[in-house]
Amino acid sequence: MSKFTTLGVVPGTGGTTIYTVPNNHAAIVKHLSFSNNNSAAKKITAQYYDSKASAYYFIAQDFSIAANTFVNLIDGNIISLNTGDKIILTAETANTISALISVEEIFDPLR
C-alpha cells in the first residue's frame, strides 16, 4: 500500500531536514524543486542521508538558482529511500529559497 506526500520548507543556513522516511516504509522522491524569490542568485545544497550507512551524499552542492526563478532538481528521475533516510537542505542565505518535495511512501511491515 502506498500514499503520496508533499511537503514544503524554507531552509535556513544550517541543515534543514525536508523529509525523513517513516518507520516501516520505503519512499520514492518524485519531485524536488526550489524557488528563489530573491532579487539575486542564491545557492542551495541538497543532501541524501543514508541511515543504514550513517553517511551523507550530495544531490547538489552549492547549486546556484537565478533570481526570481524556479528549478526542478529531480527532473523526471527518482531517488529511492529506506526507513530513516533523509533529504536535507542548506541555503546560502536563510529565508530566500522555498523548497518542495513530493514522495510516494510504500508501507512494508517487515522493514
XYZ file of N, CA and C in Angstrom:
333
model
N 0.854 -1.184 0.000
C 0.000 0.000 0.000
C 0.893 1.239 0.000
N 0.543 2.206 -0.820
C 1.345 3.428 -0.878
C 0.464 4.663 -0.780
N 1.110 5.760 -0.405
C 0.427 7.058 -0.367
C 1.414 8.118 -0.819
N 0.897 9.224 -1.296
C 1.719 10.329 -1.770
C 1.699 11.450 -0.744
N 2.874 12.048 -0.533
C 3.024 13.136 0.427
C 3.814 14.265 -0.228
N 3.375 15.487 -0.015
C 4.097 16.668 -0.496
C 4.342 17.583 0.696
N 5.584 18.038 0.808
C 5.973 18.907 1.917
C 6.743 20.109 1.384
N 6.631 21.217 2.079
C 7.379 22.407 1.715
C 8.153 22.927 2.904
N 9.258 23.608 2.623
C 10.083 24.174 3.691
C 10.858 25.365 3.128
N 11.198 26.281 4.007
C 12.106 27.377 3.673
C 13.371 27.105 4.486
N 14.390 26.512 3.844
C 15.580 26.097 4.593
C 16.412 27.268 5.094
N 17.074 27.019 6.216
C 17.985 28.001 6.778
C 19.415 27.707 6.369
N 20.351 28.372 7.026
C 21.767 28.207 6.692
C 22.388 26.996 7.384
N 21.674 26.397 8.318
C 22.074 25.123 8.907
C 21.282 24.038 8.194
N 21.665 22.803 8.331
C 20.941 21.732 7.653
C 19.490 21.652 8.095
N 18.572 21.733 7.142
C 17.138 21.650 7.405
C 16.609 20.367 6.770
N 16.084 19.466 7.577
C 15.529 18.224 7.058
C 14.166 18.507 6.448
N 14.029 18.237 5.149
C 12.741 18.439 4.486
C 11.899 17.166 4.529
N 12.570 15.994 4.609
C 11.820 14.745 4.623
C 12.634 13.635 5.285
N 11.943 12.832 6.104
C 12.513 11.629 6.704
C 11.547 10.483 6.444
N 12.060 9.358 5.954
C 11.213 8.190 5.690
C 10.755 7.608 7.027
N 9.430 7.445 7.198
C 8.937 6.893 8.462
C 9.283 5.411 8.638
N 9.164 4.935 9.879
C 9.378 3.521 10.162
C 8.454 2.650 9.318
N 8.910 1.486 8.958
C 8.149 0.504 8.191
C 7.743 1.012 6.807
N 8.550 1.876 6.225
C 8.266 2.429 4.902
C 9.526 2.487 4.042
N 9.303 2.482 2.755
C 10.292 2.899 1.766
C 9.667 4.117 1.101
N 10.455 4.898 0.406
C 9.908 6.083 -0.249
C 10.621 6.334 -1.562
N 9.879 6.932 -2.485
C 10.432 7.322 -3.780
C 10.212 8.820 -3.929
N 11.315 9.564 -4.015
C 11.217 11.009 -4.245
C 10.916 11.210 -5.722
N 9.755 11.822 -5.992
C 9.325 12.032 -7.369
C 9.522 13.477 -7.822
N 9.660 14.381 -6.844
C 9.778 15.808 -7.175
C 10.579 16.496 -6.074
N 11.550 17.288 -6.464
C 12.305 18.134 -5.539
C 12.623 19.418 -6.277
N 11.982 20.493 -5.854
C 12.164 21.757 -6.571
C 12.473 22.885 -5.605
N 13.058 23.940 -6.186
C 13.438 25.121 -5.419
C 12.949 26.369 -6.145
N 12.523 27.342 -5.365
C 12.105 28.628 -5.896
C 12.885 29.721 -5.174
N 13.592 30.531 -5.947
C 14.340 31.647 -5.379
C 13.513 32.905 -5.578
N 12.974 33.421 -4.505
C 12.126 34.622 -4.577
C 12.900 35.881 -4.246
N 14.195 35.826 -4.432
C 15.073 36.928 -4.110
C 15.496 37.634 -5.394
N 15.943 38.867 -5.284
C 16.372 39.633 -6.463
C 17.805 39.312 -6.884
N 18.462 38.411 -6.159
C 19.826 37.997 -6.507
C 19.889 36.471 -6.552
N 20.833 35.936 -7.302
C 21.036 34.485 -7.350
C 21.416 33.983 -5.955
N 20.925 32.808 -5.600
C 21.219 32.196 -4.300
C 21.600 30.740 -4.513
N 22.395 30.195 -3.585
C 22.847 28.811 -3.680
C 22.162 27.951 -2.627
N 21.982 26.674 -2.985
C 21.430 25.698 -2.056
C 22.187 24.388 -2.204
N 22.296 23.670 -1.105
C 22.907 22.338 -1.104
C 21.844 21.343 -0.663
N 21.724 20.250 -1.404
C 20.785 19.179 -1.067
C 21.587 17.908 -0.820
N 21.272 17.236 0.282
C 21.975 16.003 0.630
C 20.989 14.876 0.909
N 21.465 13.666 0.637
C 20.750 12.443 0.973
C 21.492 11.814 2.142
N 20.767 11.508 3.216
C 21.356 10.813 4.358
C 20.917 9.359 4.310
N 21.890 8.456 4.213
C 21.640 7.020 4.197
C 21.744 6.526 5.633
N 20.602 6.213 6.235
C 20.585 5.833 7.651
C 21.294 4.503 7.911
N 21.262 3.606 6.952
C 21.917 2.305 7.137
C 23.442 2.451 7.183
N 23.972 3.323 6.333
C 25.422 3.548 6.272
C 25.874 4.697 7.176
N 24.923 5.419 7.754
C 25.218 6.627 8.544
C 26.118 7.581 7.761
N 25.751 7.800 6.493
C 26.575 8.623 5.604
C 25.710 9.624 4.843
N 26.320 10.770 4.537
C 25.667 11.820 3.763
C 26.240 11.835 2.349
N 25.365 12.060 1.360
C 25.775 12.138 -0.044
C 25.139 13.380 -0.669
N 25.915 14.095 -1.462
C 25.385 15.296 -2.110
C 24.500 14.929 -3.292
N 23.340 15.547 -3.341
C 22.487 15.511 -4.533
C 22.875 16.707 -5.392
N 23.075 17.839 -4.735
C 23.547 19.073 -5.380
C 24.310 19.865 -4.331
N 25.472 20.376 -4.707
C 26.286 21.151 -3.767
C 26.480 22.558 -4.294
N 26.113 23.547 -3.472
C 26.206 24.962 -3.861
C 25.574 25.208 -5.224
N 24.382 24.653 -5.407
C 23.629 24.777 -6.657
C 23.067 26.191 -6.754
N 23.449 26.917 -7.782
C 23.032 28.314 -7.937
C 21.672 28.398 -8.628
N 20.783 29.164 -8.023
C 19.452 29.392 -8.582
C 19.335 30.878 -8.905
N 19.075 31.169 -10.152
C 18.981 32.564 -10.599
C 17.873 33.299 -9.845
N 17.982 34.617 -9.801
C 16.995 35.454 -9.123
C 15.601 35.214 -9.672
N 14.637 35.132 -8.763
C 13.216 35.018 -9.109
C 12.920 33.887 -10.085
N 13.543 32.730 -9.884
C 13.305 31.581 -10.760
C 12.970 30.332 -9.960
N 12.534 29.320 -10.692
C 12.129 28.026 -10.150
C 12.920 26.951 -10.882
N 13.393 25.930 -10.163
C 14.124 24.839 -10.797
C 13.673 23.516 -10.181
N 13.481 22.504 -11.049
C 13.136 21.158 -10.604
C 14.417 20.335 -10.619
N 14.890 19.946 -9.459
C 16.160 19.238 -9.362
C 16.064 17.784 -9.828
N 14.951 17.128 -9.577
C 14.792 15.718 -9.941
C 14.570 15.564 -11.447
N 13.715 16.373 -12.028
C 13.510 16.461 -13.481
C 13.326 15.109 -14.172
N 12.321 14.352 -13.747
C 11.983 13.095 -14.400
C 12.672 11.873 -13.835
N 13.647 12.060 -12.967
C 14.327 10.942 -12.309
C 13.683 10.694 -10.948
N 14.170 9.702 -10.228
C 13.667 9.426 -8.878
C 14.846 9.182 -7.943
N 14.572 9.283 -6.643
C 15.526 8.900 -5.613
C 14.798 7.920 -4.700
N 15.357 6.724 -4.532
C 14.756 5.704 -3.663
C 15.347 5.816 -2.266
N 14.467 5.795 -1.273
C 14.884 5.935 0.123
C 14.324 4.790 0.967
N 14.998 4.503 2.067
C 14.565 3.472 3.004
C 14.282 4.087 4.371
N 13.696 3.302 5.254
C 13.352 3.766 6.598
C 14.507 4.543 7.227
N 14.203 5.741 7.725
C 15.194 6.566 8.415
C 16.057 7.430 7.513
N 16.027 7.191 6.199
C 16.781 8.043 5.271
C 16.166 9.439 5.250
N 16.987 10.435 4.902
C 16.530 11.830 4.928
C 17.000 12.598 3.701
N 16.283 13.671 3.400
C 16.722 14.687 2.447
C 16.910 15.958 3.272
N 18.115 16.528 3.173
C 18.500 17.676 3.995
C 18.930 18.820 3.077
N 18.475 20.022 3.392
C 18.776 21.209 2.584
C 19.510 22.254 3.414
N 20.445 22.936 2.773
C 21.162 24.041 3.404
C 21.199 25.199 2.422
N 20.664 26.326 2.821
C 20.619 27.508 1.953
C 21.816 28.414 2.217
N 22.224 29.130 1.182
C 23.301 30.119 1.315
C 22.860 31.242 2.255
N 21.613 31.657 2.089
C 21.037 32.729 2.890
C 19.659 32.286 3.367
N 19.392 32.400 4.649
C 18.106 31.973 5.208
C 16.943 32.757 4.605
N 15.812 32.110 4.488
C 14.544 32.720 4.060
C 14.556 33.287 2.649
N 15.372 32.716 1.763
C 15.400 33.210 0.382
C 14.954 32.155 -0.622
N 14.984 30.879 -0.243
C 14.619 29.800 -1.159
C 13.509 28.975 -0.528
N 12.486 28.674 -1.324
C 11.425 27.760 -0.908
C 11.670 26.422 -1.584
N 11.471 25.346 -0.835
C 11.684 24.004 -1.384
C 10.402 23.196 -1.281
N 10.203 22.328 -2.261
C 9.016 21.480 -2.309
C 9.457 20.067 -2.665
N 8.993 19.085 -1.902
C 9.318 17.682 -2.169
C 8.026 16.879 -2.220
N 7.939 15.961 -3.183
C 6.814 15.034 -3.288
C 7.379 13.625 -3.293
N 6.826 12.789 -2.428
C 7.301 11.409 -2.317
C 6.129 10.443 -2.324
N 6.429 9.245 -2.799
C 5.488 8.140 -2.666
C 6.030 7.266 -1.541
N 5.222 7.074 -0.507
C 5.602 6.237 0.628
C 4.957 4.861 0.478
N 5.777 3.816 0.612
C 5.296 2.450 0.478
C 5.412 1.760 1.831
N 4.273 1.315 2.372
C 4.258 0.635 3.664
C 4.751 -0.793 3.519
N 5.655 -1.184 4.405
C 6.182 -2.550 4.435
C 6.390 -2.923 5.898
N 5.495 -3.738 6.473
C 5.581 -4.068 7.903
C 6.847 -4.833 8.271
N 7.577 -5.348 7.289
C 8.787 -6.104 7.564
C 10.039 -5.233 7.614
N 9.916 -3.956 7.335
C 11.068 -3.050 7.386
C 11.364 -2.643 8.805
